[in-house]
Coordinates of C-alpha atoms in Angstrom, one line a residue:
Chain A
X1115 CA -14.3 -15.3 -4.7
X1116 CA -15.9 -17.6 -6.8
X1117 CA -14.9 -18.8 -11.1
X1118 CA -18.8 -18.8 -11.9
X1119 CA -19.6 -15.1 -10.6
X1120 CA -20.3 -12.5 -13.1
X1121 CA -21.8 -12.2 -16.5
X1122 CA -19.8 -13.8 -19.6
X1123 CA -18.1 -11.4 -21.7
X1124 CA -19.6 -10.8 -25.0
X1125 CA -16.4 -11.7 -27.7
X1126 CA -15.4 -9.6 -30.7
X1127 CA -17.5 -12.5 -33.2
X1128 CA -20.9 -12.0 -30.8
X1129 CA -20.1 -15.3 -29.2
X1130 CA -21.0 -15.6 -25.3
X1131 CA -17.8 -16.3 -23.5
X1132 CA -16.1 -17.2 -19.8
X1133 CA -16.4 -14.6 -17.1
X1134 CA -13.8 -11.3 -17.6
X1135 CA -9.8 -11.8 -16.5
X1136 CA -8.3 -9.5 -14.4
X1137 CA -5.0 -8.6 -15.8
X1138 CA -2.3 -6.3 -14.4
X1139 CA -0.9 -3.4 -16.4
X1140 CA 1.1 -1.7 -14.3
X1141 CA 2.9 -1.6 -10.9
X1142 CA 4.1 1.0 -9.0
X1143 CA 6.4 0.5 -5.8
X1144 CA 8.2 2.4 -3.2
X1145 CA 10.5 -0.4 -0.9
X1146 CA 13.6 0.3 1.4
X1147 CA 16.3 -1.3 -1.5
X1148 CA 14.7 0.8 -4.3
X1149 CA 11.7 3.9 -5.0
X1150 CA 10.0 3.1 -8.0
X1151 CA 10.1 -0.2 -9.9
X1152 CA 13.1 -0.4 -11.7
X1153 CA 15.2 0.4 -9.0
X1154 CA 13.4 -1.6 -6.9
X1155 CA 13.6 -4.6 -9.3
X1156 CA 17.5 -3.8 -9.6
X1157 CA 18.1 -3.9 -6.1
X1158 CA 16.6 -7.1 -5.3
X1159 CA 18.0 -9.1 -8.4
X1160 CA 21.9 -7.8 -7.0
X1161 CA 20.7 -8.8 -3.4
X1162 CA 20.7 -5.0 -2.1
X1163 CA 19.2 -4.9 1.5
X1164 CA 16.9 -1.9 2.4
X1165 CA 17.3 -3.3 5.8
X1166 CA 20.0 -1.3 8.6
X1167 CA 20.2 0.4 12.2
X1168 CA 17.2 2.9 12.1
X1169 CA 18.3 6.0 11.4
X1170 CA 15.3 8.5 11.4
X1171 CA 15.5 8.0 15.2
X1172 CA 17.7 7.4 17.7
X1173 CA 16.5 3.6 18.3
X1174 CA 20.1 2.2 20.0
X1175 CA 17.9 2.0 23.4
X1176 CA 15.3 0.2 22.0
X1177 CA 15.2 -4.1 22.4
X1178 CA 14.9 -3.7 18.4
X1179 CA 16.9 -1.5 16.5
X1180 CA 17.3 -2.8 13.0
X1181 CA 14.6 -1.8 10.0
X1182 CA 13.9 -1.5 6.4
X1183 CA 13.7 2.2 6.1
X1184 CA 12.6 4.1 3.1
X1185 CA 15.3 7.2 3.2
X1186 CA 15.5 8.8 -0.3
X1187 CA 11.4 9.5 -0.6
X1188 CA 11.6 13.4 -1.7
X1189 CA 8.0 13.8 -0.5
X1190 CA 8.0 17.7 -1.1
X1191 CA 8.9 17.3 -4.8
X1192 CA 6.5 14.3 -5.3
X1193 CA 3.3 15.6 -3.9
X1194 CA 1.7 19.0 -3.8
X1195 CA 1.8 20.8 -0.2
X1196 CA -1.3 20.6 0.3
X1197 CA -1.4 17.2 0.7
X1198 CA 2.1 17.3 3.8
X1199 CA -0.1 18.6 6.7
X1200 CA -2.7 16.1 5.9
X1201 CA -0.8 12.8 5.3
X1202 CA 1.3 10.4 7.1
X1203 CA 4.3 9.0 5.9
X1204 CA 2.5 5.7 4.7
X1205 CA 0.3 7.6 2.3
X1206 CA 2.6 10.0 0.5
X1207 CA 4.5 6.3 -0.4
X1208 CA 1.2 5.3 -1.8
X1209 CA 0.0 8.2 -3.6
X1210 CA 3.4 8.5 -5.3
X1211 CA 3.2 4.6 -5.8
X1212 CA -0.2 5.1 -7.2
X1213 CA 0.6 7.8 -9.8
X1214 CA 3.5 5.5 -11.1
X1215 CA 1.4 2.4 -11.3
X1216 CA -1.1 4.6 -13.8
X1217 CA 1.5 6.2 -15.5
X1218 CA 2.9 2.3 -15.9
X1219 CA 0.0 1.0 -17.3
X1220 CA -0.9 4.1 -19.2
X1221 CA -4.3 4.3 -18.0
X1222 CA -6.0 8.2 -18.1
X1223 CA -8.7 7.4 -15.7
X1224 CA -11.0 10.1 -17.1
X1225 CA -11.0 7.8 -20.3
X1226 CA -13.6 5.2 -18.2
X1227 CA -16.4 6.0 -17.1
X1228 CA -17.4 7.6 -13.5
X1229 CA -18.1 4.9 -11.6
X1230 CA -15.4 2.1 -14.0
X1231 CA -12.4 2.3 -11.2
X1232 CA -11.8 1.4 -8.1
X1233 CA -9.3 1.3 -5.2
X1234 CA -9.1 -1.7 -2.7
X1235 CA -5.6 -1.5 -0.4
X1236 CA -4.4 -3.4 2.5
X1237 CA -4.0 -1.2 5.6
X1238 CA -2.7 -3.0 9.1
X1239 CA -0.9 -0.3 10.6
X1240 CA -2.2 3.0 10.1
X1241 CA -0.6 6.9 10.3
X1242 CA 1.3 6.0 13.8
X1243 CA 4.3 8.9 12.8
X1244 CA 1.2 11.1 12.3
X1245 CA -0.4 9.8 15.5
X1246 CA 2.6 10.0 17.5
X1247 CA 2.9 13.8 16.9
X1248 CA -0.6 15.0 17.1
X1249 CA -0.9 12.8 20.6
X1250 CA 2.3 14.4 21.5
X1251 CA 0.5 17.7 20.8
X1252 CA -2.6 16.2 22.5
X1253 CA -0.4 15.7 26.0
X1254 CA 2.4 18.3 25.4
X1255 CA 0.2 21.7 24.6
X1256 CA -3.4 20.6 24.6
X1257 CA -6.2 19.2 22.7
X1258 CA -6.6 22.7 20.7
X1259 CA -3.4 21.6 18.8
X1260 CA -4.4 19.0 17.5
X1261 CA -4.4 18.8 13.9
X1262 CA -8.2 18.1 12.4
X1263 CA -6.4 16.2 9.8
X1264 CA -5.4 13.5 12.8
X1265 CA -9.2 12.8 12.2
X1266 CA -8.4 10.6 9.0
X1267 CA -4.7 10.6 8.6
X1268 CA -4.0 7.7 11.1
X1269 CA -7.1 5.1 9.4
X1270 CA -6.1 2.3 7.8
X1271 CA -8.6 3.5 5.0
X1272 CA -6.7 6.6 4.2
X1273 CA -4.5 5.2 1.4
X1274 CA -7.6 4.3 -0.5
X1275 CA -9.7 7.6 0.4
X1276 CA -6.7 9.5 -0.9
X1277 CA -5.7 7.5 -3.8
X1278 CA -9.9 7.8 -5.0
X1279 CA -9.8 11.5 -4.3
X1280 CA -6.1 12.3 -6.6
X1281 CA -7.0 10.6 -9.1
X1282 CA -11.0 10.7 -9.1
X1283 CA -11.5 7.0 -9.0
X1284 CA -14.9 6.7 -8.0
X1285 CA -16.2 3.2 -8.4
X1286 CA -16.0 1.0 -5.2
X1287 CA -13.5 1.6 -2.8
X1288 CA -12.2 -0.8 0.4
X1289 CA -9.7 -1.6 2.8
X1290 CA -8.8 -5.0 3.9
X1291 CA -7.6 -5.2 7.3
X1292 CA -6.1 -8.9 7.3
X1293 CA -2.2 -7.9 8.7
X1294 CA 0.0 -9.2 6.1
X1295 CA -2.6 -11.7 4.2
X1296 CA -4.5 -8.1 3.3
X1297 CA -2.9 -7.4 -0.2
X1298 CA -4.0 -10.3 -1.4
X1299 CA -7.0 -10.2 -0.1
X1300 CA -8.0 -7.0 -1.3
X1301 CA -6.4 -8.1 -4.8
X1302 CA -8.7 -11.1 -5.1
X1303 CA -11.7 -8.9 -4.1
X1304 CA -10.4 -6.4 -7.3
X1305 CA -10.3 -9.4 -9.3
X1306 CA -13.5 -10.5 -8.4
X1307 CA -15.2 -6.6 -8.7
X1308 CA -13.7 -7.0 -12.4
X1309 CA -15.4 -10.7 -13.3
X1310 CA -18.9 -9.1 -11.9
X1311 CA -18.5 -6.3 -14.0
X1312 CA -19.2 -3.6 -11.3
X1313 CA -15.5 -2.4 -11.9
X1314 CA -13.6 -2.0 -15.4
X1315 CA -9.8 -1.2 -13.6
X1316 CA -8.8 -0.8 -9.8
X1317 CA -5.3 -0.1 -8.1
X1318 CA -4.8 -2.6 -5.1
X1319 CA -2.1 -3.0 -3.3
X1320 CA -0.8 -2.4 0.1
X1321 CA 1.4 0.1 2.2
X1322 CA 2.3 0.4 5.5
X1323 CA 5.0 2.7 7.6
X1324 CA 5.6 1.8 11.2
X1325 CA 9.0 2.5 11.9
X1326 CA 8.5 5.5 14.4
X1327 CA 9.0 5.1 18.0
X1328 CA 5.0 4.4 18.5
X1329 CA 5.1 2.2 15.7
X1330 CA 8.0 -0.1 16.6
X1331 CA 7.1 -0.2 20.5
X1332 CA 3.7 -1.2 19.6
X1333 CA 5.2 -4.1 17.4
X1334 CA 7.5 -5.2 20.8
X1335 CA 4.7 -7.0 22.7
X1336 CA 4.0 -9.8 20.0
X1337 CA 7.5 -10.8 20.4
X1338 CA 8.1 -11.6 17.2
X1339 CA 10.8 -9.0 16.2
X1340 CA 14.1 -9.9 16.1
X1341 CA 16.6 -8.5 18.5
X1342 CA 19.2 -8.7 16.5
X1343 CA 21.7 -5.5 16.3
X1344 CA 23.3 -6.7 13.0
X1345 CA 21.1 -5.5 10.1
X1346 CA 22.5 -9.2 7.9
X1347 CA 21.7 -11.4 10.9
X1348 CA 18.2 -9.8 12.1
X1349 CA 15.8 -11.6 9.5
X1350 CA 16.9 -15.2 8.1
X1351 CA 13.4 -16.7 7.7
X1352 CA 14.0 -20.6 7.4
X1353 CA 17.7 -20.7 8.9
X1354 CA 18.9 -22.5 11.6
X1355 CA 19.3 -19.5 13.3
X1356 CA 16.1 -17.7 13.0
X1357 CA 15.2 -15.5 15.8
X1358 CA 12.2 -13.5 14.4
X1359 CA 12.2 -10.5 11.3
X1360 CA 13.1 -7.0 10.9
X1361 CA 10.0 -4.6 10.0
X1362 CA 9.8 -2.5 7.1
X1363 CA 8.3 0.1 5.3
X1364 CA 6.8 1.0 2.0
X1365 CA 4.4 -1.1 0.0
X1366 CA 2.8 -1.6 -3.9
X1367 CA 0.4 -1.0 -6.2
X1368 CA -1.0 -2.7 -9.0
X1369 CA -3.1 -1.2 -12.0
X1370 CA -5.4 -4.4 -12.3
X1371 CA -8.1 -4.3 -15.1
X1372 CA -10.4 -6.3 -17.3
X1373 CA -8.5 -7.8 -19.9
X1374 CA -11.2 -6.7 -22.8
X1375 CA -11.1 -2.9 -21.4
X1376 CA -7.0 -3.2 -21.4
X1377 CA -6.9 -4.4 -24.6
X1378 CA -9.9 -2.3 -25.9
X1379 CA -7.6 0.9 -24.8
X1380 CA -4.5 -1.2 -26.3
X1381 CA -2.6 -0.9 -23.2
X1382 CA 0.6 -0.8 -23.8
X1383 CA 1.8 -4.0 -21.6
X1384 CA 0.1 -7.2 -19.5
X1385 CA 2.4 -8.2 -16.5
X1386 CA 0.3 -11.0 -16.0
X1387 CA -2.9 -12.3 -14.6
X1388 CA -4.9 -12.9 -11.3
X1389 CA -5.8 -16.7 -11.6
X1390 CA -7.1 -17.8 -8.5
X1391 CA -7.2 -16.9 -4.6
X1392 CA -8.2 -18.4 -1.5
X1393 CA -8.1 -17.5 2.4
X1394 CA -8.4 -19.5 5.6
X1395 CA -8.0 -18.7 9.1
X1396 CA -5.8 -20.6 11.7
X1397 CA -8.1 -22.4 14.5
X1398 CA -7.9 -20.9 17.9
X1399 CA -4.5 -21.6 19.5
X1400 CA -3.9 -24.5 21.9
X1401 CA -7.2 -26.5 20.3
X1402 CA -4.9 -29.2 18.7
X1403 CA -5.6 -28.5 14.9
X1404 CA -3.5 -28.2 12.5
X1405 CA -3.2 -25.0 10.6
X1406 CA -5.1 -23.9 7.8
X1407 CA -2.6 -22.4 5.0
X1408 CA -2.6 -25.6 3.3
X1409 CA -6.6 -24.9 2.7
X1410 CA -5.4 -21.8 1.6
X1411 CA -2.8 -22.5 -0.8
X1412 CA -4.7 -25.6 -2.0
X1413 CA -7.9 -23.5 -2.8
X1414 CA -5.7 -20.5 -5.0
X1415 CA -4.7 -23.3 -6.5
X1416 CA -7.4 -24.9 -7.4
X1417 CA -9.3 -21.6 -8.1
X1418 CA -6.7 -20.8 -10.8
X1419 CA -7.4 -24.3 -12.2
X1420 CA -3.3 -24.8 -12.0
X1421 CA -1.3 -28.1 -10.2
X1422 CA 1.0 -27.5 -8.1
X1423 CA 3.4 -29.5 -10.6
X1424 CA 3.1 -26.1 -13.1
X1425 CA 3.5 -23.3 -10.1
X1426 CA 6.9 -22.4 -11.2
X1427 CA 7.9 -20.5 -7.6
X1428 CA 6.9 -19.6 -4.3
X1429 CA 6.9 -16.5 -3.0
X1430 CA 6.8 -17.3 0.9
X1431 CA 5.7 -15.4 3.5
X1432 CA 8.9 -16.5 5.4
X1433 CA 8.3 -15.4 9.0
X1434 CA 11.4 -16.0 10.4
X1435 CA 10.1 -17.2 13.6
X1436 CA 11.5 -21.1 13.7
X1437 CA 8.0 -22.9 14.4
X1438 CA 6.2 -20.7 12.1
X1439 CA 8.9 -21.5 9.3
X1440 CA 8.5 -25.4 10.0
X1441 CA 4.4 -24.3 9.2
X1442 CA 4.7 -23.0 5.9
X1443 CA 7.6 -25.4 4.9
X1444 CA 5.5 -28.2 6.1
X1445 CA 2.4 -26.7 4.3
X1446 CA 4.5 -26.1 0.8
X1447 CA 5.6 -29.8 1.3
X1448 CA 1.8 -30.9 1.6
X1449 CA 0.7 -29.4 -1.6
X1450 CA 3.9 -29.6 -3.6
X1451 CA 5.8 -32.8 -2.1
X1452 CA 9.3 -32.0 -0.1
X1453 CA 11.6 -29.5 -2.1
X1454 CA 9.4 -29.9 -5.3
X1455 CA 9.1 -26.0 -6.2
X1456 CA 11.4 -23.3 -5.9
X1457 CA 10.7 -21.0 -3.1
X1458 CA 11.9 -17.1 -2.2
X1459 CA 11.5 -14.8 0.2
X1460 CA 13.2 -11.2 -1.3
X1461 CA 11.3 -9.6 1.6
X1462 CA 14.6 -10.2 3.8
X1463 CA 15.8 -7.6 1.4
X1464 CA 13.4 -4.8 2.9
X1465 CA 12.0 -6.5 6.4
X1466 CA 8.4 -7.2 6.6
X1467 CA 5.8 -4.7 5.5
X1468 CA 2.5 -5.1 6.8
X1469 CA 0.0 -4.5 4.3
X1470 CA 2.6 -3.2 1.6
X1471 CA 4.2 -7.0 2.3
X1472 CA 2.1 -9.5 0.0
X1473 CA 1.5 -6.5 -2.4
X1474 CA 5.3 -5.9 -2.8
X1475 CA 5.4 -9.7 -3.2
X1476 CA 2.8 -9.3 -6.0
X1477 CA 4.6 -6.7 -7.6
X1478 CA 7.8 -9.0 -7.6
X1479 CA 6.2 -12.5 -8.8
X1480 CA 5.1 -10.5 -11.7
X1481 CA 8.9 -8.9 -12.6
X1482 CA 9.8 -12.4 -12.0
X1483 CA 7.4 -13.7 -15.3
X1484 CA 8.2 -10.6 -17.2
X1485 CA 12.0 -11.1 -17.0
X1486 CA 12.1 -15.2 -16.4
X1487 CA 14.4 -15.2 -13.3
X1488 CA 13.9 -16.1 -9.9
X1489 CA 15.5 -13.7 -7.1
X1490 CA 17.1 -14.5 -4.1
X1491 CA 16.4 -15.1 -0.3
X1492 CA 19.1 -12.5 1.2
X1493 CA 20.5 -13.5 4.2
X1494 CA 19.4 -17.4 5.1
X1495 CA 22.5 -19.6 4.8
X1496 CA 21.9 -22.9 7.3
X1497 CA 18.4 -24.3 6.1
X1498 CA 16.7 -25.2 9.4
X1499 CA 16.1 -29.3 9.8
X1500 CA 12.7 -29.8 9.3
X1501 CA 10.5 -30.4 5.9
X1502 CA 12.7 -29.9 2.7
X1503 CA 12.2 -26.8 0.4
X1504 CA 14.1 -25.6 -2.4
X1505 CA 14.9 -22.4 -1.1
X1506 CA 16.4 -19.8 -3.7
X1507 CA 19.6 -18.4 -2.1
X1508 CA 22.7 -16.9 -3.3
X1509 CA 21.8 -15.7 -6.8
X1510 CA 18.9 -15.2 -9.0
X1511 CA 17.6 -18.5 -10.6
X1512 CA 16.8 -17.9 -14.6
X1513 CA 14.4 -19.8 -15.3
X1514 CA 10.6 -19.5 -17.4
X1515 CA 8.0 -18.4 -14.6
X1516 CA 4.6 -19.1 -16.0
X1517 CA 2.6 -19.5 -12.9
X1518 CA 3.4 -18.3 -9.5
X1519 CA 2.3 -18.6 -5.7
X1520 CA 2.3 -15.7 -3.1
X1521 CA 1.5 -16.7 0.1
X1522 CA 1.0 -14.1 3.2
X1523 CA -0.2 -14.7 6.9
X1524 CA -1.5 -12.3 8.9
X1525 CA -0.5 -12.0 12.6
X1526 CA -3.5 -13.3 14.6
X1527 CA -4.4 -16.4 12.5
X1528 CA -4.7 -14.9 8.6
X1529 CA -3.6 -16.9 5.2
X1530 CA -4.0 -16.4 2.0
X1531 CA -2.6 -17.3 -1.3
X1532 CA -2.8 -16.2 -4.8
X1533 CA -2.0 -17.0 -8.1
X1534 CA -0.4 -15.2 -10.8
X1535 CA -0.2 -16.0 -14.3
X1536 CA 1.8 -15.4 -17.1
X1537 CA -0.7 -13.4 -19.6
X1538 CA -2.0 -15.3 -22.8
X1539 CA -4.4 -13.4 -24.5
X1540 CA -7.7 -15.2 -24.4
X1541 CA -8.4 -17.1 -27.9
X1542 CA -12.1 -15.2 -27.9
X1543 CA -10.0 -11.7 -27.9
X1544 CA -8.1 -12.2 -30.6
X1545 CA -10.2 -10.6 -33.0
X1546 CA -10.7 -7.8 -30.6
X1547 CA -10.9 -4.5 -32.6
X1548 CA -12.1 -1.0 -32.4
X1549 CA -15.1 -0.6 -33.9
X1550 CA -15.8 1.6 -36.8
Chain B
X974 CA -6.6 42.4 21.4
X975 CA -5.1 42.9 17.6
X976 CA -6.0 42.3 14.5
X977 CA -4.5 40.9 11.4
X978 CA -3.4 41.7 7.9
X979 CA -4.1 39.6 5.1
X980 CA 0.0 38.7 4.2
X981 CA 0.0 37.6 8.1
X982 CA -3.7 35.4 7.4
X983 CA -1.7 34.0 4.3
X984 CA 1.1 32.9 6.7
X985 CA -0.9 30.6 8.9
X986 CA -3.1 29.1 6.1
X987 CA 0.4 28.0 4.6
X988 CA 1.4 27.0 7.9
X989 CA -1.4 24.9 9.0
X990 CA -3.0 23.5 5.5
X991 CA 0.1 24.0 2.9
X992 CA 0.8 26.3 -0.1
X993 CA -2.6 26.1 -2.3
X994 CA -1.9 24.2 -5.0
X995 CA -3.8 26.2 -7.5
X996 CA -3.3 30.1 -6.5
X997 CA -0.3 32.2 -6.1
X998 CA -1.4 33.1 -2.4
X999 CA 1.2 36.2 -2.7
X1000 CA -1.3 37.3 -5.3
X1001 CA -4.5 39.0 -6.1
X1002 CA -6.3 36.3 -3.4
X1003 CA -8.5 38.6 -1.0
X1004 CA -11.8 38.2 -2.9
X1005 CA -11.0 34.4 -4.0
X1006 CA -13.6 31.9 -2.4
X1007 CA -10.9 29.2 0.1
X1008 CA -12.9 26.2 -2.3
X1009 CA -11.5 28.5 -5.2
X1010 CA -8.2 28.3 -3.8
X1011 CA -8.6 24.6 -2.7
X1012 CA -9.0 24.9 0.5
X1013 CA -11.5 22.6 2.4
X1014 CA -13.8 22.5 5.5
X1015 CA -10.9 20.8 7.0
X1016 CA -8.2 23.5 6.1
X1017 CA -10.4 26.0 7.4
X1018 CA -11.2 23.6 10.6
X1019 CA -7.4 24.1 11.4
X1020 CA -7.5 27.6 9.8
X1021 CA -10.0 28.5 12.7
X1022 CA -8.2 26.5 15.6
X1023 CA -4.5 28.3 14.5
X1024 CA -6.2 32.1 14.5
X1025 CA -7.7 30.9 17.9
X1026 CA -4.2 29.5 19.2
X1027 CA -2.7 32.8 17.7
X1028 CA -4.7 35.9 18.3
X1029 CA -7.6 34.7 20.6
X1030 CA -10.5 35.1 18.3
X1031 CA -12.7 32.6 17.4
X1032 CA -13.6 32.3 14.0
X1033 CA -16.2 29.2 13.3
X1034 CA -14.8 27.7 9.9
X1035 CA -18.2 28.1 8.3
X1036 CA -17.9 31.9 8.6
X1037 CA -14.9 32.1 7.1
X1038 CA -15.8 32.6 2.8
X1039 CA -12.3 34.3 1.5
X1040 CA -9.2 35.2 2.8
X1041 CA -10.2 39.0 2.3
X1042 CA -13.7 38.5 4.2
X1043 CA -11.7 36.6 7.2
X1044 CA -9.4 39.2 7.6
X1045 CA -12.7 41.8 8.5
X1046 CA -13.9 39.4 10.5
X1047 CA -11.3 39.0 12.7
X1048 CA -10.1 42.3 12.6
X1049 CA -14.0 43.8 13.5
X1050 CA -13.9 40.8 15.9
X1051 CA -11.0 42.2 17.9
X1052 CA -11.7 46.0 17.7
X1053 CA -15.2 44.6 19.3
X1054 CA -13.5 43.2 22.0
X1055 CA -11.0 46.0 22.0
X1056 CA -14.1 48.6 22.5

């Protein structure tokens, strides 16, 4: 995405100004330490881990055992039945997710026009509880039992077909497919949809649910699970001990919208701002190059016009795997010198999430401006030797949060970083008022 | 081959597509179009494969209008076969 795209927002005085903001007015979230924000929020200032021995199956046999289930999700009172036979486990977290983050933001989507809102999610995973069962059906009592629901259910586009078709959202709609990098990806796309003008307000976010049988044995092959049977020990991205990360489940949305159609509609709170964005991809492995999320995290940066001396903290994407660690500390300490920034990880509070991961991330940079205070990295306690960073342990860090980084890789060679901003209205706004 | 009665019909659409969300299916329903009811080409596409899997009758999903007029299908279906 580019800062000179779209057409220039006409100003309350008639004045041509710079291209439309895309500001965030509400979040919805569903995570293994909390469902719905404010738990959510709770949890992860105290330290709570979402993260245990997998209980919706019997996973003791399994080389990984340990997850960030989401147990408490009363899907039955949530959505209507009509919606159970049709959806896997992944989308009933977003639809739910998605009628908070409207209700959050108080946004009536019938009060835009037709074609105003949009929905761009991250999908990586797809339905695989739903999968499992109808190809348990396919090979247990024949094709005939297969549900016709399998047809779309499983897709990585289903969150955003059934988000558009709930609410009636029927501007442009997308998936990103980029493994973990995708929220923020498909956030920088809504941001860009905004500034062009072909979208007034999107949700974007991420969710993901793999922790089936299918779903974790497909995950066992990239090796980068960790063994661990002791749900505190199994991800400590950035330790001495590192041995690869727990997986999780459950996600976020975000009600993103033009700042002159939120505050047109007086919504009723601005979380903050998408500032800037940029993606690379890793060269092919073995050539000798050196990674790319440096390019990444240099180009958000520069995107949002913001040094690296103002980013206030770093949300990493904290594999947990001890050379990819050395990476992104290496990487931070390019851009921001060693142990210049704060950095986080509150992800080794639920396990990583897939495409629900950098969204969650989003979701938590933006509590972090709203309430000033940094939280925690569960779990790490013997920094790894290697390039210095000021790694947030222990305790929640209060302190002002004006500008924040999230960075996200996706397995396979994906990075990308964003930048959120505290919200100041824009000085051409603030005569904004309804006219007579 | 047997037929069907409309409270057994109800059964399987709850079964296979979930309670309607916008119709008491216990109800006055017979003569209510499935769109009415909020059931779509989908719901029936299952609809059709569970009255197959059940009674043996094949019902293609675009015959199938309301619950009433699936019921006399089926039913005239299997006293066809029956004769």
């Amino acid at each position: 995405m580019t800062v000179t795209a779209g057409p220039a927002v006409e100003g309350a005085d008639g004045r041509r100004t710079g291209p439309a903001r895309a500001v965030v007015t509400g979040v919805g979230v569903v995570a293994p330490n909390g469902i719905g924000t404010a738990e959510f929020w709770a949890a992860t200032l105290a330290a709570r881990s979402g993260i245990g021995l997998l209980q919706r199956f019997d996973a003791s046999a399994y080389p990984v055992c340990v997850g960030g289930e989401v147990l408490d999700f009363d899907d039955a009172a949530l959505l209507s039945q009509r919606l159970l036979p049709q959806t896997d486990r992944m989308t009933r977290y977003a639809l739910a997710a998605a009628d908070w983050a409207l209700a959050d933001a108080g946004l009536d989507p019938a009060g835009l026009g037709e074609y105003d809102l949009g929905v761009l999610t991250a999908g990586a995973c797809g339905g695989f509880e739903f999968g499992q069962r109808e190809l348990q059906k396919l090979w247990g009592t024949g094709p005939e039992r297969v549900s016709s629901y399998q047809s779309f259910a499983w897709f990585y586009a289903v969150n955003t077909g059934q988000i558009s078709i709930r609410h009636g959202l029927r501007g442009h709609t997308s998936v990103f497919v980029s493994e973990q990098a995708g929220a923020l990806d498909a956030a920088a796309d809504t941001a860009r949809l905004l500034r062009t003008g072909t979208l007034r307000a999107a949700l974007t976010g991420g969710f993901d649910a793999p922790l089936c049988p299918w779903g974790l044995v497909v995950q066992l092959p990239g090796g980068l699970l960790s063994t661990s049977r002791d749900p505190e020990r199994a991800y400590l991205p950035f330790d001495a001990d590192a041995a690869g990360y727990a997986a999780g489940e459950g996600g976020a949305l975000l009600v993103v919208e033009r700042e002159d159609t939120a505050l047109r509609r007086n919504a009723a709170g601005i979380y903050g701002r998408i500032a800037g964005h940029a993606s690379t991809f890793d060269p092919r492995p073995g050539s000798g190059r050196p990674p790319a999320l440096a390019g990444a995290i240099r180009g958000a940066l520069r995107e949002a016009r913001t040094d690296p001396a103002d980013i206030d903290v770093v949300f990493a994407d904290a594999l947990g795997v001890p050379d990819r660690d050395r990476e992104e500390a290496a990487a931070l300490a390019e851009v921001f010198g060693p142990a210049a920034v704060p950095v986080t990880a509150p992800k080794t509070l639920t396990g990583r999430l897939y495409a629900g991961g950098a969204a969650l991330d989003m979701a938590t940079a933006l509590l972090s401006m709203r309430d000033s205070v940094i939280p925690p990295t569960a779990g790490t306690r013997a920094p790894a030797p290697g390039p210095g960073i000021d790694l947030v342990l222990g305790e929640p860090r209060e302190t002002p949060v004006r500008n924040a980084l999230v960075v996200a890789r996706g397995a396979g060679g994906f990075n990308s970083a964003i930048v959120l901003s505290r919200y100041v209205r824009s000085p051409h706004h603030r005569a904004v008022t309804r006219p007579a | 081959m047997s037929g069907i009665t409309l409270s057994q019909l109800v059964s399987l659409i709850r079964d296979c597509a979930g309670e309607s969300d916008v119709a008491d299916l216990d109800g006055d329903i017979a003569d209510m179009g499935f769109d009415e009811l909020g059931y779509d080409s989908l719901a029936l596409l299952e609809l059709s494969a569970r009255i197959k899997q059940t009674l043996g009758i094949e019902v293609p999903e675009g015959d199938m209008r309301t619950p009433g007029g699936t019921v006399r299908l089926i039913n005239d279906l299997a006293s066809g076969k029956d004769a």
